[in-house]
mmCIF file of N, CA and C in Angstrom:
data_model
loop_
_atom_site.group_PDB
_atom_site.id
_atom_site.type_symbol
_atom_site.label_atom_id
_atom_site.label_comp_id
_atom_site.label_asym_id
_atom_site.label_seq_id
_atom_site.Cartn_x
_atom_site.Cartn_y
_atom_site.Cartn_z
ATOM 1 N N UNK A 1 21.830 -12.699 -4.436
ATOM 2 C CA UNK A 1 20.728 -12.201 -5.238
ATOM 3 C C UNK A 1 20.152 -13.367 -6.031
ATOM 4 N N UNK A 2 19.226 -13.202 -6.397
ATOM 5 C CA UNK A 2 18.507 -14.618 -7.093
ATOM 6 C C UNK A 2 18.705 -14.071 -8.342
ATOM 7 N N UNK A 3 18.452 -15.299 -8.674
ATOM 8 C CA UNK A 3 18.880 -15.528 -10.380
ATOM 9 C C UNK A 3 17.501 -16.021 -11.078
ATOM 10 N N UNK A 4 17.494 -16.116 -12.406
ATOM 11 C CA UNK A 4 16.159 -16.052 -12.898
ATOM 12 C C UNK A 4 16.804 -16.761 -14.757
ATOM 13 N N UNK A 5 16.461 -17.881 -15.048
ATOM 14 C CA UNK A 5 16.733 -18.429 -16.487
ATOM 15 C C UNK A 5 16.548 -17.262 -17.605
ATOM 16 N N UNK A 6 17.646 -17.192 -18.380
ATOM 17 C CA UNK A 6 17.730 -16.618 -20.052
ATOM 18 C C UNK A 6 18.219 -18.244 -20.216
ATOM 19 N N UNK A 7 17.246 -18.086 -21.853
ATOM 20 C CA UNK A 7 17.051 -19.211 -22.930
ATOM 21 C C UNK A 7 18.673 -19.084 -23.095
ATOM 22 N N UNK A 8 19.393 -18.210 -23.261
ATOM 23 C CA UNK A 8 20.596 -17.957 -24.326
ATOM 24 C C UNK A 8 21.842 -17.746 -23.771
ATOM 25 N N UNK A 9 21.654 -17.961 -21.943
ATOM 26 C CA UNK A 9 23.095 -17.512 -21.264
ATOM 27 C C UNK A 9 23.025 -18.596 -20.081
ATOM 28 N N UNK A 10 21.890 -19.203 -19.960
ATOM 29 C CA UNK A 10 21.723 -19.995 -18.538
ATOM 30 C C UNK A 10 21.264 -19.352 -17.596
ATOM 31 N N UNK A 11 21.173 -18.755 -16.909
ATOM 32 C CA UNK A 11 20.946 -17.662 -16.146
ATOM 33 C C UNK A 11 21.783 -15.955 -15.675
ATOM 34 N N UNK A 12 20.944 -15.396 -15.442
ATOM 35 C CA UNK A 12 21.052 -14.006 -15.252
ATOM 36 C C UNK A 12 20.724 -13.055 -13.927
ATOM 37 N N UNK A 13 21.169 -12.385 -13.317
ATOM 38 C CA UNK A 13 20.849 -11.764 -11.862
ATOM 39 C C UNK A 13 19.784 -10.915 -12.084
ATOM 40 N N UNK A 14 18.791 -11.106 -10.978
ATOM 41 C CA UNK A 14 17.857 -9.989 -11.074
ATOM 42 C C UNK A 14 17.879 -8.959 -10.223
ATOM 43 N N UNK A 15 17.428 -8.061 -11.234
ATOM 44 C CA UNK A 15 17.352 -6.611 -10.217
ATOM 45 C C UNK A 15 16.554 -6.584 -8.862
ATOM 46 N N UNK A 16 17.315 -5.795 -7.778
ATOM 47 C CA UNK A 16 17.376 -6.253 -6.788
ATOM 48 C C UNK A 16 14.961 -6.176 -6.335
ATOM 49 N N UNK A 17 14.582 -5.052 -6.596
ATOM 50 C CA UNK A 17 12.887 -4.821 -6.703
ATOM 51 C C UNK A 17 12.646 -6.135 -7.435
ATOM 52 N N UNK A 18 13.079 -7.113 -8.385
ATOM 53 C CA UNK A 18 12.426 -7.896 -8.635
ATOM 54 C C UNK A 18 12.866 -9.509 -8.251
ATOM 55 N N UNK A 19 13.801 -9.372 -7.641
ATOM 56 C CA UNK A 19 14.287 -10.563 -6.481
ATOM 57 C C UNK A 19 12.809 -10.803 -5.775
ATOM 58 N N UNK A 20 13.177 -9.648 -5.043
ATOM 59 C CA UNK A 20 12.141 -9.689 -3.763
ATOM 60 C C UNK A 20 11.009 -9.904 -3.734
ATOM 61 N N UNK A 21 10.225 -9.634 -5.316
ATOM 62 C CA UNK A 21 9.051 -10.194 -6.012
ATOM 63 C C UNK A 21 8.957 -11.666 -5.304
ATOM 64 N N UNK A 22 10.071 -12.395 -6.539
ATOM 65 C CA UNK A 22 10.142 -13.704 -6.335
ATOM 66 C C UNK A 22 10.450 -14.376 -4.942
ATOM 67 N N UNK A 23 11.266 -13.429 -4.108
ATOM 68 C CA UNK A 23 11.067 -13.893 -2.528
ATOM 69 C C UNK A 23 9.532 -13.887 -1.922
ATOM 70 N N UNK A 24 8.722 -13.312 -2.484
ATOM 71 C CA UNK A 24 7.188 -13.173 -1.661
ATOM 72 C C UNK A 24 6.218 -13.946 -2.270
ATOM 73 N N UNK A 25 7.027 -14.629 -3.648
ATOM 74 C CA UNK A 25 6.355 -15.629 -4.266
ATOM 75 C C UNK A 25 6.429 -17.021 -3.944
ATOM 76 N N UNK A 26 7.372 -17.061 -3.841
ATOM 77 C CA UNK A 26 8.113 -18.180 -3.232
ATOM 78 C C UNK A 26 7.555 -18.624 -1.791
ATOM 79 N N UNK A 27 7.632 -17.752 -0.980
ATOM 80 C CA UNK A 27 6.683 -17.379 0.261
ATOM 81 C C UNK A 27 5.524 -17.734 0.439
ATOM 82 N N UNK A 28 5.044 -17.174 -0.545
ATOM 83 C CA UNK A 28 3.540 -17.302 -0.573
ATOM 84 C C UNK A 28 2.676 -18.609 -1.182
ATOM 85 N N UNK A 29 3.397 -19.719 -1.690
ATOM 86 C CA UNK A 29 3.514 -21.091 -2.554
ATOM 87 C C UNK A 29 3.279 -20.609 -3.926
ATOM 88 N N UNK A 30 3.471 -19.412 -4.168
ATOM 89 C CA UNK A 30 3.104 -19.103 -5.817
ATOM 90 C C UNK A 30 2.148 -18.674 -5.859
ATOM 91 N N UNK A 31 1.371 -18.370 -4.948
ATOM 92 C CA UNK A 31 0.032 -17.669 -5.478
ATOM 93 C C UNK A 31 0.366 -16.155 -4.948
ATOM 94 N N UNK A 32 -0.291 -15.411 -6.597
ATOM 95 C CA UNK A 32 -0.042 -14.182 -6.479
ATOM 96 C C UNK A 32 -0.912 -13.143 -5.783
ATOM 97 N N UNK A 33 -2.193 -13.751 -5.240
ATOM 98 C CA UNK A 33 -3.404 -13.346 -4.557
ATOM 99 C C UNK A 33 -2.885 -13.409 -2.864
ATOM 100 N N UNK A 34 -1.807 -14.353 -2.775
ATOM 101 C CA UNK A 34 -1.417 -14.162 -1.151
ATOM 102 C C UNK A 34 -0.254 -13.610 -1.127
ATOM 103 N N UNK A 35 0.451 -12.868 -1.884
ATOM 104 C CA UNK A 35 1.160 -12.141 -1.802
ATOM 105 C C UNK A 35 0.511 -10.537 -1.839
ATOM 106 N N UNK A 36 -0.047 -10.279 -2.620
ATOM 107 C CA UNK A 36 -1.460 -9.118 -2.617
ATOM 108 C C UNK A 36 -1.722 -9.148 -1.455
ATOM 109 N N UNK A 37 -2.258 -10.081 -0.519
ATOM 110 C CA UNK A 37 -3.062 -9.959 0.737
ATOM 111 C C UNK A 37 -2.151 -10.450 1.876
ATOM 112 N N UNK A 38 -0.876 -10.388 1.845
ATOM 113 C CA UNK A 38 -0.025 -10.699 2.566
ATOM 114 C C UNK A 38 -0.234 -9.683 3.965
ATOM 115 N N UNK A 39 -0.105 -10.996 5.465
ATOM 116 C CA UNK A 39 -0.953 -9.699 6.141
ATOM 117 C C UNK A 39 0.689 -10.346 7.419
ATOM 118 N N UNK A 40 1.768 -10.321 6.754
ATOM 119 C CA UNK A 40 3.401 -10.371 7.378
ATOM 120 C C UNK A 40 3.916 -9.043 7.505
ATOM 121 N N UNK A 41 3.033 -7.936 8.153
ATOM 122 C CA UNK A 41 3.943 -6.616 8.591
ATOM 123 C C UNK A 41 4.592 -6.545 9.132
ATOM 124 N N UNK A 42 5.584 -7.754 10.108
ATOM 125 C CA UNK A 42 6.935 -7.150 10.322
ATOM 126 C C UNK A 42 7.497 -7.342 9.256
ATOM 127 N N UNK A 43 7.293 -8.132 8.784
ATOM 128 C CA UNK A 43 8.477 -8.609 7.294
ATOM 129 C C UNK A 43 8.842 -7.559 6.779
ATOM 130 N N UNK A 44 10.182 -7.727 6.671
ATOM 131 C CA UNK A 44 11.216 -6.131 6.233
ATOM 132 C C UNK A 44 10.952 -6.019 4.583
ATOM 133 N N UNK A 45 10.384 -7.003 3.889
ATOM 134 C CA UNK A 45 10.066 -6.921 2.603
ATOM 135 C C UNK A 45 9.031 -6.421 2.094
ATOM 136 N N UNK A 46 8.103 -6.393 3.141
ATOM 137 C CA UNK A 46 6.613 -6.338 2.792
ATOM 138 C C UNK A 46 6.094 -5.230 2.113
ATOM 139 N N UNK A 47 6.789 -3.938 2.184
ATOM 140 C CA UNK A 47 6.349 -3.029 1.690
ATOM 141 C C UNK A 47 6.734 -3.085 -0.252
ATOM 142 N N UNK A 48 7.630 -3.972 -0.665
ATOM 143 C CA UNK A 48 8.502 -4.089 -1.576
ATOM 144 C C UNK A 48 7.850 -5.313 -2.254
ATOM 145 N N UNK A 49 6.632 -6.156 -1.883
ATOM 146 C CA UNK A 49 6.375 -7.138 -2.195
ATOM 147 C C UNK A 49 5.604 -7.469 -3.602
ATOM 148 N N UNK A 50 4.946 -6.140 -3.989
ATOM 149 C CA UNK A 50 4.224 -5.778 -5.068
ATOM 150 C C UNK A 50 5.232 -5.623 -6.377
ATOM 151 N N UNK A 51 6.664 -5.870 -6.184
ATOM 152 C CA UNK A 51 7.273 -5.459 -7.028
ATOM 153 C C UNK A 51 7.949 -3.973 -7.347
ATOM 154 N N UNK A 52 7.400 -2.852 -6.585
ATOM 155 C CA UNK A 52 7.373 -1.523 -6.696
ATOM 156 C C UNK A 52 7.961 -0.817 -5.740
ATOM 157 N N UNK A 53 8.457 0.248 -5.943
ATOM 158 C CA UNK A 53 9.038 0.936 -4.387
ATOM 159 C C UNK A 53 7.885 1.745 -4.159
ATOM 160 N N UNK A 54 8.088 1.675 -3.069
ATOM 161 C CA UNK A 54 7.031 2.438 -1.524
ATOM 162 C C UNK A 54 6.665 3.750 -2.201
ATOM 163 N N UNK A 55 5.545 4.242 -2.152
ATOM 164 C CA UNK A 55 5.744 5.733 -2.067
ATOM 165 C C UNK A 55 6.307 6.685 -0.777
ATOM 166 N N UNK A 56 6.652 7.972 -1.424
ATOM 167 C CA UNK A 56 7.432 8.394 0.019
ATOM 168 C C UNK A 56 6.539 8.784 1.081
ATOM 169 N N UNK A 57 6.114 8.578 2.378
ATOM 170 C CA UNK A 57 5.210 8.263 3.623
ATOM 171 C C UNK A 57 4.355 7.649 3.818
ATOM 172 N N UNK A 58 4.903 6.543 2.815
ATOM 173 C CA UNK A 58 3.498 5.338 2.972
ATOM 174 C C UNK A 58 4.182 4.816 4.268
ATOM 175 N N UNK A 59 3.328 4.377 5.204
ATOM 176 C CA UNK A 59 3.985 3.382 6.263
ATOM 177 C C UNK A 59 3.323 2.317 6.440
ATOM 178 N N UNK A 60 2.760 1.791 5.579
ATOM 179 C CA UNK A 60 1.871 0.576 5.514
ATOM 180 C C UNK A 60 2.995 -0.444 5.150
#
């Protein structure tokens, strides 16, 4: 799981919806406009990439 800096402990684990953020950021060179327009539909993340879970029968 990725980890993410606290000022006061060194680092800390992130929850698993906001890992995957930073996996599509990371991905994307940091820009948050190609992660928005990310057009990687097999990617098993993709639906998860916004930060948010899916609604139930979205299949986009």
């Amino acid at each position: 799981m990725l980890k993410e800096k606290d000022s006061q402990k060194g680092t800390k684990r992130l929850p698993p919806i906001r890992a995957i953020r930073h996996k599509c950021l990371e991905c994307a060179g940091n820009h948050y406009s190609l992660v928005r327009n990310c057009d990687s539909l097999e990617c098993p993340l993709y639906v998860y990439r916004l930060g948010c879970r899916p609604k139930e029968g979205n299949t986009k």
